[in-house]
mmCIF file of C-alpha atoms and ligand atoms in Angstrom:
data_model
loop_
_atom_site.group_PDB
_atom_site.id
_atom_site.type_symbol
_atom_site.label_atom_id
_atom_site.label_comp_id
_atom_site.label_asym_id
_atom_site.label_seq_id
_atom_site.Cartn_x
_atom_site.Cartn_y
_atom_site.Cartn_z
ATOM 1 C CA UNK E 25 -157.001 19.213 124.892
ATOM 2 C CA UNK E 26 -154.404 20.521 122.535
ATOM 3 C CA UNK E 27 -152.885 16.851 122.715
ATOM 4 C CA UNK E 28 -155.627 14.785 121.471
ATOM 5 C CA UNK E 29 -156.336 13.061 118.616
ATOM 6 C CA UNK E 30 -158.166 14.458 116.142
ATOM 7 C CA UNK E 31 -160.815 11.822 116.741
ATOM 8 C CA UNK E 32 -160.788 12.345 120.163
ATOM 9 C CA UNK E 33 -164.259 14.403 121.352
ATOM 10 C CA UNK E 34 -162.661 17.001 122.375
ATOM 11 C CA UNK E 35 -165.234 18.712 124.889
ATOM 12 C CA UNK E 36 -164.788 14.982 126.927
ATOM 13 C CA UNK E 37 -162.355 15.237 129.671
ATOM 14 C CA UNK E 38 -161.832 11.484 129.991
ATOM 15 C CA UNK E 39 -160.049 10.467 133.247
ATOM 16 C CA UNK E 40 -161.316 7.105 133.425
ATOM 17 C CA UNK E 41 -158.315 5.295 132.450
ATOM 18 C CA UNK E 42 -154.863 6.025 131.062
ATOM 19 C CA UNK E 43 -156.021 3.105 128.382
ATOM 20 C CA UNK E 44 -157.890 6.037 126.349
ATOM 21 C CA UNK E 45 -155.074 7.332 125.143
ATOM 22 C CA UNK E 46 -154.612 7.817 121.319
ATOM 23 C CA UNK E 47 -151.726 6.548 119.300
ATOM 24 C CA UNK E 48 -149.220 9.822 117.913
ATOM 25 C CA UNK E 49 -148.451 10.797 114.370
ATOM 26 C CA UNK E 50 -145.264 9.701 114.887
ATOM 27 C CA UNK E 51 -147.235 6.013 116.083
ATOM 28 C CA UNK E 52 -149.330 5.988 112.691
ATOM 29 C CA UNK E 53 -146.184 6.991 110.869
ATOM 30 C CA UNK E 54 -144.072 3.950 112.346
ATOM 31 C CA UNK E 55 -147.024 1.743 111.647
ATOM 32 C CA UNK E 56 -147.923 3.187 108.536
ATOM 33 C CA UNK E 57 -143.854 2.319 107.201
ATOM 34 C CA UNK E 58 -142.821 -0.764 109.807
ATOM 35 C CA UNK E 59 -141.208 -4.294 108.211
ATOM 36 C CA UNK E 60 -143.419 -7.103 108.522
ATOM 37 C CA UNK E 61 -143.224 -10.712 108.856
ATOM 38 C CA UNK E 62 -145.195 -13.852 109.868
ATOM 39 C CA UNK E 63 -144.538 -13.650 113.343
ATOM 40 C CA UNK E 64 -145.171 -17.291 114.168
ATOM 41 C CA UNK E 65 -143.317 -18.488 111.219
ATOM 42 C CA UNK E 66 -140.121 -16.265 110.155
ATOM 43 C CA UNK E 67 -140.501 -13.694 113.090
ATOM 44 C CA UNK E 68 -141.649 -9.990 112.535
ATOM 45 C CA UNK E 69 -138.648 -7.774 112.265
ATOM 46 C CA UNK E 70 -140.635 -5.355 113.935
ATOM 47 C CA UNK E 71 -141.943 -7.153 116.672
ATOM 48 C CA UNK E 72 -138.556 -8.848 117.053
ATOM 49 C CA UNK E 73 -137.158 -5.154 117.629
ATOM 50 C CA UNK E 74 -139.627 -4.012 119.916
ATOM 51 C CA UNK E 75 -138.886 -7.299 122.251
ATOM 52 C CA UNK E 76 -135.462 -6.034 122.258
ATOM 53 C CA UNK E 77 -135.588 -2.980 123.108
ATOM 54 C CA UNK E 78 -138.179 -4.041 126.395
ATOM 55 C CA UNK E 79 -135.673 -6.528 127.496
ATOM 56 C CA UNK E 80 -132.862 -4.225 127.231
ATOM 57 C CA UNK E 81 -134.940 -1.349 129.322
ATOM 58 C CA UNK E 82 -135.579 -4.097 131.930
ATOM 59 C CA UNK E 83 -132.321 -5.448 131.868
ATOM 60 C CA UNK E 84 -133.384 -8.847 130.986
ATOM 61 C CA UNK E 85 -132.357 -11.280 128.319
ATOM 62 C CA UNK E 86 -135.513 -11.766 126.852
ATOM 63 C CA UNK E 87 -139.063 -10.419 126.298
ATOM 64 C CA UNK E 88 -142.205 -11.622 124.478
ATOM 65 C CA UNK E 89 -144.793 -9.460 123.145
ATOM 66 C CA UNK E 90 -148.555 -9.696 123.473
ATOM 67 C CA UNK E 91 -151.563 -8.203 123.133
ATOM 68 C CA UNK E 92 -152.731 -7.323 126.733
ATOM 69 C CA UNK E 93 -151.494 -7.402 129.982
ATOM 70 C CA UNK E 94 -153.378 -10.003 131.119
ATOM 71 C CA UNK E 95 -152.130 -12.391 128.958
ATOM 72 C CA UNK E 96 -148.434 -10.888 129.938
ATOM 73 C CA UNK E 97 -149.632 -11.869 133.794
ATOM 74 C CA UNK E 98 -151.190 -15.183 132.720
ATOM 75 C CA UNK E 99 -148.359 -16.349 130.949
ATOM 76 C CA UNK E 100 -146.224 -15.344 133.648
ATOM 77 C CA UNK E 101 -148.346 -17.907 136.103
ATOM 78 C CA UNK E 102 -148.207 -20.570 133.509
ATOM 79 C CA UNK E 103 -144.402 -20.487 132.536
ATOM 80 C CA UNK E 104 -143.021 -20.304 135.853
ATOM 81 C CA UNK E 105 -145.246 -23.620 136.505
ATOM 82 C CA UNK E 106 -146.433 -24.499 140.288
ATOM 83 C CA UNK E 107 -149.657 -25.913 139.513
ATOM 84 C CA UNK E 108 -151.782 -26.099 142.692
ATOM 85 C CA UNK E 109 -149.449 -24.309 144.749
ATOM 86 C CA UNK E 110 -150.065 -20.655 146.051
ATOM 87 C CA UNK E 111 -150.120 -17.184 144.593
ATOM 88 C CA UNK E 112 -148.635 -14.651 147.307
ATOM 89 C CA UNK E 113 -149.541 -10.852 147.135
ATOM 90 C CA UNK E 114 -151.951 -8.853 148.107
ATOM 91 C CA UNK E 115 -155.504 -8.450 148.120
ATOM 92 C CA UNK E 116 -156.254 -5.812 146.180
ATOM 93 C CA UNK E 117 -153.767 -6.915 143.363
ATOM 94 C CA UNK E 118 -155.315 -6.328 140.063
ATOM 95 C CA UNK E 119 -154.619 -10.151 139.728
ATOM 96 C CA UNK E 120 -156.567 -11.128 142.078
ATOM 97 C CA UNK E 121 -159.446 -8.589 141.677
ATOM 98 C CA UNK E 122 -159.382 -7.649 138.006
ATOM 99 C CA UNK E 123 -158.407 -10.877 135.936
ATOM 100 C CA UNK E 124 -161.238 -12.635 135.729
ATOM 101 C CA UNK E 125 -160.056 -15.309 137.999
ATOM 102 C CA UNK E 126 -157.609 -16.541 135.729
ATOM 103 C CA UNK E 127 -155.010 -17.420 138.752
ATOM 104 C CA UNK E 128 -157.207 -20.315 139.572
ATOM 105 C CA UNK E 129 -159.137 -21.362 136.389
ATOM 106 C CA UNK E 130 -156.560 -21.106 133.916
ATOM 107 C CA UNK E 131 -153.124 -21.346 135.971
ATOM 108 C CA UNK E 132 -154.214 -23.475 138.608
ATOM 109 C CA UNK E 133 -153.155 -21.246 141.389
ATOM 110 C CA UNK E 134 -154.661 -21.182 145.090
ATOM 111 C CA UNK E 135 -154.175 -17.002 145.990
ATOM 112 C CA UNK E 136 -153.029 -16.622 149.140
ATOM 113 C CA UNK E 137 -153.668 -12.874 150.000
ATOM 114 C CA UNK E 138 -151.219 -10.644 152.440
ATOM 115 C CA UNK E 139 -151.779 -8.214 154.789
ATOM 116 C CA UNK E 140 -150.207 -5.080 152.752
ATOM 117 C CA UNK E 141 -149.593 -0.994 152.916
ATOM 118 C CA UNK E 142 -150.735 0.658 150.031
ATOM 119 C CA UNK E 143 -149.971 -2.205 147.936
ATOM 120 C CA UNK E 144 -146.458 -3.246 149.326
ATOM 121 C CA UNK E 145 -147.214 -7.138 151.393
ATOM 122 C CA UNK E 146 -146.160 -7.000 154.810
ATOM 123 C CA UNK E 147 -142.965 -8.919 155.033
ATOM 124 C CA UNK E 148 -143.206 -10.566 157.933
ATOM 125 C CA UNK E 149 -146.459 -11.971 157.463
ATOM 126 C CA UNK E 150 -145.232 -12.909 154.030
ATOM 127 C CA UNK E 151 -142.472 -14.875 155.203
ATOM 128 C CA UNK E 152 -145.059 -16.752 157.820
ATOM 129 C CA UNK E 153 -147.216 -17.527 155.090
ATOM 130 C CA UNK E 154 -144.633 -18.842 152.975
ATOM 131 C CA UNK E 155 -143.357 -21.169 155.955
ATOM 132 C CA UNK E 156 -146.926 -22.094 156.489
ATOM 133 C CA UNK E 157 -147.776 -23.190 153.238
ATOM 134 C CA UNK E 158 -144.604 -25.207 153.253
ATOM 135 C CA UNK E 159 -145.634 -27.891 156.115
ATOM 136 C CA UNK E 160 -147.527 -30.187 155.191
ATOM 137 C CA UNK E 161 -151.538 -30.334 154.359
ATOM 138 C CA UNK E 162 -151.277 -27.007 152.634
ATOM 139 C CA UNK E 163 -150.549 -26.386 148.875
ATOM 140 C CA UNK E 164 -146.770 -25.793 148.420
ATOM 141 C CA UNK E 165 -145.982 -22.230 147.724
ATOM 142 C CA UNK E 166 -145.477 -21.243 143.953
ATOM 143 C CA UNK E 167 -144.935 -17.814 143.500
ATOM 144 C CA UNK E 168 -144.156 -14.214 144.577
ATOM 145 C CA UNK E 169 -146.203 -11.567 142.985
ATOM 146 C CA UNK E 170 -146.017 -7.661 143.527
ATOM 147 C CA UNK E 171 -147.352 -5.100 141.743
ATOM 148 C CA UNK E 172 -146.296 -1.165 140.889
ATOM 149 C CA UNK E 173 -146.926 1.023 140.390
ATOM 150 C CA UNK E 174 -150.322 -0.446 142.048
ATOM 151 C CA UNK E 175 -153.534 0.154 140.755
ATOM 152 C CA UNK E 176 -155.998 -0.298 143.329
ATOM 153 C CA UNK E 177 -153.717 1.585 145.886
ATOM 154 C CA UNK E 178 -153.961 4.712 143.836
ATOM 155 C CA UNK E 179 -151.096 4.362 141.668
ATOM 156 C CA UNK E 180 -148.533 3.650 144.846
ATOM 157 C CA UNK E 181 -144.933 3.098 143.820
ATOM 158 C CA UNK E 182 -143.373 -0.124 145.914
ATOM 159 C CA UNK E 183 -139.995 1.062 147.385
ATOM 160 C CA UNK E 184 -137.256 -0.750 145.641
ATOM 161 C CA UNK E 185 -135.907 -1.731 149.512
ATOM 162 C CA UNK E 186 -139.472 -3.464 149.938
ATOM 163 C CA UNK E 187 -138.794 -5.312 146.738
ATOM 164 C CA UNK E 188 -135.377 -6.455 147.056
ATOM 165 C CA UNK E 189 -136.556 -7.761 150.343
ATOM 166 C CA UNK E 190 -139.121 -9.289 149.038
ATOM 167 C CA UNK E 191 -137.180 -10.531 145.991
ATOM 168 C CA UNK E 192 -134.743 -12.024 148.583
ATOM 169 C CA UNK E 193 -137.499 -13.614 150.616
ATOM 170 C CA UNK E 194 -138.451 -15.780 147.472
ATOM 171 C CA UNK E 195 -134.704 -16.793 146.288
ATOM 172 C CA UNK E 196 -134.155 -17.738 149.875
ATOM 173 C CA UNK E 197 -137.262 -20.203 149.767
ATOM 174 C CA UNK E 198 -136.936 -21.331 145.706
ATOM 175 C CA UNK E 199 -139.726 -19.261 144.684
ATOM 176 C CA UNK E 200 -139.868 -16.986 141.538
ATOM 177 C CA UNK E 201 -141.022 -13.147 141.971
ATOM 178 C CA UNK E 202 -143.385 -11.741 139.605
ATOM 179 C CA UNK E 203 -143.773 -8.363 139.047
ATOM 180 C CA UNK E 204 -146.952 -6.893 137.363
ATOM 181 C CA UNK E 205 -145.501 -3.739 136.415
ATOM 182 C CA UNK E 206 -148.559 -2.335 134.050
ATOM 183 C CA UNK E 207 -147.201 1.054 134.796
ATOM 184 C CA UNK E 208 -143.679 0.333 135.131
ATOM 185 C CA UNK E 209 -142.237 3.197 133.716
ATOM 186 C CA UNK E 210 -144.572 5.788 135.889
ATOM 187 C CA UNK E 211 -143.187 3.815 138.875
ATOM 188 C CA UNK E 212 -139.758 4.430 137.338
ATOM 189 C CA UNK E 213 -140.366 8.021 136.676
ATOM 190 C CA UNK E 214 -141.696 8.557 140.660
ATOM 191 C CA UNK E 215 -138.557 6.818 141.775
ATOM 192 C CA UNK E 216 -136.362 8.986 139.886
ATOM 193 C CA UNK E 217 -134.416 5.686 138.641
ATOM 194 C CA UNK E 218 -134.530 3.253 135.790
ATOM 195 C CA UNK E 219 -137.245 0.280 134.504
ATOM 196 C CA UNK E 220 -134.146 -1.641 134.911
ATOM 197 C CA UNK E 221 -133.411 -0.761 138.695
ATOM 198 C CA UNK E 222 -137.197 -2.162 139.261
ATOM 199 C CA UNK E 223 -137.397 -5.203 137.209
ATOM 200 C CA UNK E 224 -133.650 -6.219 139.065
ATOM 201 C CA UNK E 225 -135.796 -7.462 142.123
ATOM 202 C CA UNK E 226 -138.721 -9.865 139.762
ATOM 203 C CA UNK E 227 -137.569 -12.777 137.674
ATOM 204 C CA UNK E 228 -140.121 -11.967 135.510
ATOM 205 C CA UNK E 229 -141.976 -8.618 134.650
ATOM 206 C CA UNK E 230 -144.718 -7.633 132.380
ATOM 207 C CA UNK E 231 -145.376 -4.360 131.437
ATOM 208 C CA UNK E 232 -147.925 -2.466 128.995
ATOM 209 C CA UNK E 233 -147.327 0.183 126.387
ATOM 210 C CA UNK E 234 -151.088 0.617 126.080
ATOM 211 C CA UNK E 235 -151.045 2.905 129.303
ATOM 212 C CA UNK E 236 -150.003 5.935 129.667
ATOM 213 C CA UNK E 237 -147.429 5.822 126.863
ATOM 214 C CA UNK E 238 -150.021 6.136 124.335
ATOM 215 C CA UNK E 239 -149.496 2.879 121.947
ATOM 216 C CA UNK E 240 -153.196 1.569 121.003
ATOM 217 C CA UNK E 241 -152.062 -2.403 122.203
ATOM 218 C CA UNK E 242 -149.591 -4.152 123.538
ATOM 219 C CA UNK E 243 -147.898 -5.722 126.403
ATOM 220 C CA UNK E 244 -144.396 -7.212 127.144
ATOM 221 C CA UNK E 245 -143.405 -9.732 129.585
ATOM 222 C CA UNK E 246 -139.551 -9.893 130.265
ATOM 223 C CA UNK E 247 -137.416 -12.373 131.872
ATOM 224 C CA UNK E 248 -134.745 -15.232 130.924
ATOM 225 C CA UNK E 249 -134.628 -16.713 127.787
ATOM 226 C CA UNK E 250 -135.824 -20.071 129.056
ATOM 227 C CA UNK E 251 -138.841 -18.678 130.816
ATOM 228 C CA UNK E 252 -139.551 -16.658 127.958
ATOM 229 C CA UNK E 253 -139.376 -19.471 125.359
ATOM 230 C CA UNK E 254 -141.982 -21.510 127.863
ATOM 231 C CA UNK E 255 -144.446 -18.409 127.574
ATOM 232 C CA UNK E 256 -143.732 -18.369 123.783
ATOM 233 C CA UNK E 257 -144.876 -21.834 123.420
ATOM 234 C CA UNK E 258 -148.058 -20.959 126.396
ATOM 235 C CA UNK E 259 -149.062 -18.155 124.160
ATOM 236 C CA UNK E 260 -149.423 -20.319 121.264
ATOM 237 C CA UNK E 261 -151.712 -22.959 123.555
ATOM 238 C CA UNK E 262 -154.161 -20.066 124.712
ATOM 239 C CA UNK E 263 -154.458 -18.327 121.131
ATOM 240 C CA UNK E 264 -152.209 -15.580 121.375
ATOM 241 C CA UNK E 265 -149.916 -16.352 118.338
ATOM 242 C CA UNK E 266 -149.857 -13.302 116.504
ATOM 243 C CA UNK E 267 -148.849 -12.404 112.354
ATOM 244 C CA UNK E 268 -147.755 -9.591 110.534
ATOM 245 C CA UNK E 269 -148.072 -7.484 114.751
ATOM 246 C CA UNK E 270 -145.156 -5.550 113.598
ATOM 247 C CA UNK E 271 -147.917 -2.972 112.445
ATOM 248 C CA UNK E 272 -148.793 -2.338 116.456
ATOM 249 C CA UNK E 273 -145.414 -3.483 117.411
ATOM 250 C CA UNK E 274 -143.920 -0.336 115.698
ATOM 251 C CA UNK E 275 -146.370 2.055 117.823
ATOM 252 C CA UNK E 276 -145.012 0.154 120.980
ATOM 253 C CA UNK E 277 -141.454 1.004 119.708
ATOM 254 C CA UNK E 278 -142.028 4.330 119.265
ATOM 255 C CA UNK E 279 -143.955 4.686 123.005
ATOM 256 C CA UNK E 280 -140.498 3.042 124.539
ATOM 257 C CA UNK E 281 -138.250 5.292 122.551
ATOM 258 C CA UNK E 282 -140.551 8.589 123.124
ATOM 259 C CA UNK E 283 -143.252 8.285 125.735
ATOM 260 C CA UNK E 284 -141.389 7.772 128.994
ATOM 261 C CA UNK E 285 -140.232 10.859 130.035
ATOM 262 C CA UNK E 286 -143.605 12.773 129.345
ATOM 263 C CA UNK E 287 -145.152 10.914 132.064
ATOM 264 C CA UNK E 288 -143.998 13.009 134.536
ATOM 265 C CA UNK E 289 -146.859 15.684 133.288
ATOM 266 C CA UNK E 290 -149.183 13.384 134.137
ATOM 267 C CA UNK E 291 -147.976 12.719 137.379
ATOM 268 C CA UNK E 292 -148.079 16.986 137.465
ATOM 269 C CA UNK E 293 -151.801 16.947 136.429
ATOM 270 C CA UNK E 294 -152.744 14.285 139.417
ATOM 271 C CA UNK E 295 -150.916 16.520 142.124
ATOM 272 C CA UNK E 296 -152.925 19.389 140.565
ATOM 273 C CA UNK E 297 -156.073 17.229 140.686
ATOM 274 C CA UNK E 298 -155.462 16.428 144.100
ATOM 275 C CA UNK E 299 -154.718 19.830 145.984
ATOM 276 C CA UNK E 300 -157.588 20.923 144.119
ATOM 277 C CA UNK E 301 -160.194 18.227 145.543
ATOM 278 C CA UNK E 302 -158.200 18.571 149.075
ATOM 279 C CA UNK E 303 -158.729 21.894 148.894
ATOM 280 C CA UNK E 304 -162.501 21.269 148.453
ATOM 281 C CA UNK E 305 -162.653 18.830 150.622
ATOM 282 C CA UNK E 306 -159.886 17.477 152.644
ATOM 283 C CA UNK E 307 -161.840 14.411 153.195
ATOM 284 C CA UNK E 308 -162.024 13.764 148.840
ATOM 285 C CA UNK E 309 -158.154 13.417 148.592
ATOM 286 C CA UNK E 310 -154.757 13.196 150.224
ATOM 287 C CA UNK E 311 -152.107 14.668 147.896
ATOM 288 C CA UNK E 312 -149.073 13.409 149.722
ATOM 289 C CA UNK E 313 -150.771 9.515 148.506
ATOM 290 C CA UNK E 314 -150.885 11.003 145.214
ATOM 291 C CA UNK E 315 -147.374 9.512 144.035
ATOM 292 C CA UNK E 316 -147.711 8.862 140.026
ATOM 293 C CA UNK E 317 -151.176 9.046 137.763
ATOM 294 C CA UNK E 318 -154.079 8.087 139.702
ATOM 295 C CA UNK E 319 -156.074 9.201 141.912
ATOM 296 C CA UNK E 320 -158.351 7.244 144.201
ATOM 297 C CA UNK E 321 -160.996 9.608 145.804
ATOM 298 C CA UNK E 322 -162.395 9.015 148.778
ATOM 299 C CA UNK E 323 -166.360 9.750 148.255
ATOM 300 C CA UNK E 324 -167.672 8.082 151.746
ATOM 301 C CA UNK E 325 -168.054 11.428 153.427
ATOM 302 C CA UNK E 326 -170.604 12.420 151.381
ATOM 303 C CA UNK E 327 -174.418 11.684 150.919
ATOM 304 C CA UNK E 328 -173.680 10.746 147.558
ATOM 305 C CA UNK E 329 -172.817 7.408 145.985
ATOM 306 C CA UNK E 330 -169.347 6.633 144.202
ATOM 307 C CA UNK E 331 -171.983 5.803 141.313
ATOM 308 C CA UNK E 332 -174.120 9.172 141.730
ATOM 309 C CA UNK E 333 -170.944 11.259 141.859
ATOM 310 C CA UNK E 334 -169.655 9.726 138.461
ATOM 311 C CA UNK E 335 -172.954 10.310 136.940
ATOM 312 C CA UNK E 336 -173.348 14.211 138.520
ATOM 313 C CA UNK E 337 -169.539 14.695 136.634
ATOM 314 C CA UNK E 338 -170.510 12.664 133.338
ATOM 315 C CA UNK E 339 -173.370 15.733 132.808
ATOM 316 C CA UNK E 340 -170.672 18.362 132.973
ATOM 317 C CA UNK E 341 -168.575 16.212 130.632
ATOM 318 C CA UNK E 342 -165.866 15.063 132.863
ATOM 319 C CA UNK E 343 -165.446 11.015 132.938
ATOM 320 C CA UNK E 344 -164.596 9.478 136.125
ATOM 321 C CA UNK E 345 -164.578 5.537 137.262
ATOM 322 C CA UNK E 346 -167.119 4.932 139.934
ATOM 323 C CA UNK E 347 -165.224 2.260 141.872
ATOM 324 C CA UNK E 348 -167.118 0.377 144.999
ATOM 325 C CA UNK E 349 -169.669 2.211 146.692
ATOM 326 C CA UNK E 350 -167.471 5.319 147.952
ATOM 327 C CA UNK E 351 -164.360 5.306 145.592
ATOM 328 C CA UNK E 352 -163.735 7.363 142.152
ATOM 329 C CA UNK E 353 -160.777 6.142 140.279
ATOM 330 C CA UNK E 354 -159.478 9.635 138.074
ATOM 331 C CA UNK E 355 -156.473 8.831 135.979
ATOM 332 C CA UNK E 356 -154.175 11.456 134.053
ATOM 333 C CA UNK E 357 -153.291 11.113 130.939
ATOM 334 C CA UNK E 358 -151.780 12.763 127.639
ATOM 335 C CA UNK E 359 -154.850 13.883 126.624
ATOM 336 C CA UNK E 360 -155.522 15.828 129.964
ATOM 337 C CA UNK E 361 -153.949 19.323 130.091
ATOM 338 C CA UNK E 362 -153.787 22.183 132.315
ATOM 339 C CA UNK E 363 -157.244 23.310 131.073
ATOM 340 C CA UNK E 364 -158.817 19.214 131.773
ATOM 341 C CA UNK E 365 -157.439 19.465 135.068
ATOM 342 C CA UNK E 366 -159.332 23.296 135.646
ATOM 343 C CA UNK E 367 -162.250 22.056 134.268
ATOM 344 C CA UNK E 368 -161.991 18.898 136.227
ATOM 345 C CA UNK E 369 -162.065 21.080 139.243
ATOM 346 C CA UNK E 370 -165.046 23.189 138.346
ATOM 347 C CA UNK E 371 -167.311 20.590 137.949
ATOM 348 C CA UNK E 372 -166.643 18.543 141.386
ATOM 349 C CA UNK E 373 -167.073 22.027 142.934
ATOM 350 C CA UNK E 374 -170.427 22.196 141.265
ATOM 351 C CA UNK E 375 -171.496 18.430 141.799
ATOM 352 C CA UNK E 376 -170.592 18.447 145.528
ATOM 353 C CA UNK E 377 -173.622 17.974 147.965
ATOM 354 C CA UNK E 378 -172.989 21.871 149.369
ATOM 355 C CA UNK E 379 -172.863 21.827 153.372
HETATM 356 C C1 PLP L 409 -151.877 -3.275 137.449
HETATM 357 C C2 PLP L 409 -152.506 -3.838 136.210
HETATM 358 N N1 PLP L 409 -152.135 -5.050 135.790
HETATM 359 C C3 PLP L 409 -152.639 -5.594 134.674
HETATM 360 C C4 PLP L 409 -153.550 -4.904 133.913
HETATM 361 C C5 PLP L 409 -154.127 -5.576 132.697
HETATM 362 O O1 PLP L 409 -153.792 -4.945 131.502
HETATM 363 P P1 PLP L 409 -154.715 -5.172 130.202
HETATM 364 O O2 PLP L 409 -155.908 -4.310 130.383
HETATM 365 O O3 PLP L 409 -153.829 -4.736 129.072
HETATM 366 O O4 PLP L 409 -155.068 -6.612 130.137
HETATM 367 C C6 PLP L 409 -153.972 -3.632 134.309
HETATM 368 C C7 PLP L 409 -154.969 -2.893 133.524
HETATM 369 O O5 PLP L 409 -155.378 -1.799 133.851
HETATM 370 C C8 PLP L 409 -153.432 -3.083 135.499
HETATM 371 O O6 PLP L 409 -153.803 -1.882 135.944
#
């Protein structure tokens, strides 16, 4: 763990989330030295720079930045407006499954799941349920919403193709495209292409800098200047006005000027992860799924619970996410080298039920 933080425990291998990732000297420096301002009254120099430099990488004119990427999502749903009409994407969208319901309570949106592939909607049912909602006796339809890379299909990178499609799909019919792109920049990295070359097929996109790229919090949504300045004014009405946030603002700046192109050694350590479990048992893991950071092992082949498993690893030091009754969720990370991803190894080989 020759990466970590000093804090950091270093005999924990902690895959559970790419979240648990410390901030760099170079983040603590920049925070330690950044301008400030009131960034509700004058505007935070710092802050103001970090929005920049997001909107430029997406190749947007504007970008707002907030605390989590749930409020970058929420404010998404509220700016683009639709009230009562429907949510399209699918159903294991981290919206849908990991927001606390805030599509319905707090934006007013009726989800309308898709059949999809590994995260990516089916098109042609899409464009049915789009033409369904549209007749009459059904809420009118409000919003496109994709997600990459995509959590709950194992870190799954939507094909820019699918997305332009899709994008098209929604211009054709008046209806925005959202794109919650948490891990945009791992999807970017996978493609071999740009955030920009992504965020060309959403009208609006949030991303975090909390992930993978190491900054302790933060999240940008990016879009036009008028549907930015209606999330400005949304995140004031839910609370999320923020002051001198140039201090975390300049750790954000430094994981979009720094952090990018590293994730490709975390995308190294997953394929590592995964030959290893295939290789232990072909039934754990499929490599050739294994497209960015995470890892979504397959634990129903077992006698053991998704829960047991996690618990078995947690005594050998290695943190996993027990998710569902037969899923882990393993995510790499900056903190997990060449020796977390050996170790990692060792102890499923010694926690698995032996035939
Ligand atoms: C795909 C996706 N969207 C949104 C979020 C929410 O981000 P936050 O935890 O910063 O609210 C996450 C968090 O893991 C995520 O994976």
């Amino acid at each position: 763990m020759s990466s970590a933080h000093p804090q950091c425990a270093a005999e924990i291998v902690d895959l559970r989330s790419d979240t648990v990732t410390l901030p760099t000297d170079a983040m603590f420096e920049a925070m330690r030295s950044a301008p400030l301002g009131d960034d509700s009254r004058d505007g935070d120099p710092t802050v103001r720079a970090l929005e920049q430099k997001a909107a430029d990488l997406a190749g947007k004119t504007a970008a707002l930045f907030v605390p989590s990427g749930t409020m970058g999502n929420l404010l998404a749903m509220l700016a683009h407006g639709g009230r009562g009409g429907e949510v399209f994407s699918d159903a294991g969208a981290h919206l849908f499954n990991s927001e606390i319901g805030s599509v319905v309570t707090v934006a007013g949106l009726v989800p309308r799941p898709i059949p999809s592939h590994r995260g990516a909607m089916q098109e042609e049912p899409l464009a049915q349920a789009i033409s369904a909602t549209a007749s009459a006796g059904r809420p009118r339809p409000a919003l496109i919403w994709m997600e990459t890379t995509h959590n709950g299909a194992g870190g799954a990178v939507l094909p820019l193709a699918h997305m332009a499609r899709v994008h098209a799909l929604g211009r054709s019919n008046g209806i925005a495209v959202h794109v919650d792109g948490a891990r945009l920049f791992n999807a970017a990295v996978a493609l071999g292409g740009s955030a920009q070359q992504i965020a060309a097929h959403a009208d609006s996109l949030m991303f975090c800098v909390s992930k993978g790229l190491s900054a302790p919090i933060g999240s940008l949504l990016v879009g036009d200047a008028a549907l930015i300045a209606q999330a400005r004014a949304f995140r004031r009405f839910i609370g999320g006005n923020m002051r001198q946030a140039g201090v975390i603002a300049a750790a954000g700046l430094v994981a979009l000027n720094s952090m990018i192109a590293r994730l490709r050694d975390d995308h190294e350590a997953a394929q590592r992860l995964a030959r290893g479990l295939a290789w232990l048992d072909p039934a754990l893991a499929e490599p050739g799924h294994v497209q960015t950071n995470i890892l979504r092992i397959d634990t129903s082949g077992s006698a053991q619970s998704a829960a047991e498993w996690a618990s078995r690893l947690k005594a050998h030091d290695i943190l996993v996410q027990a998710s569902g009754a037969s899923q882990l969720r393993l995510v790499t990370h900056r903190h997990i080298d060449r020796a977390a991803v050996e170790r990692t190894l060792a102890a499923f080989a010694a926690v698995a039920p032996k035939a």
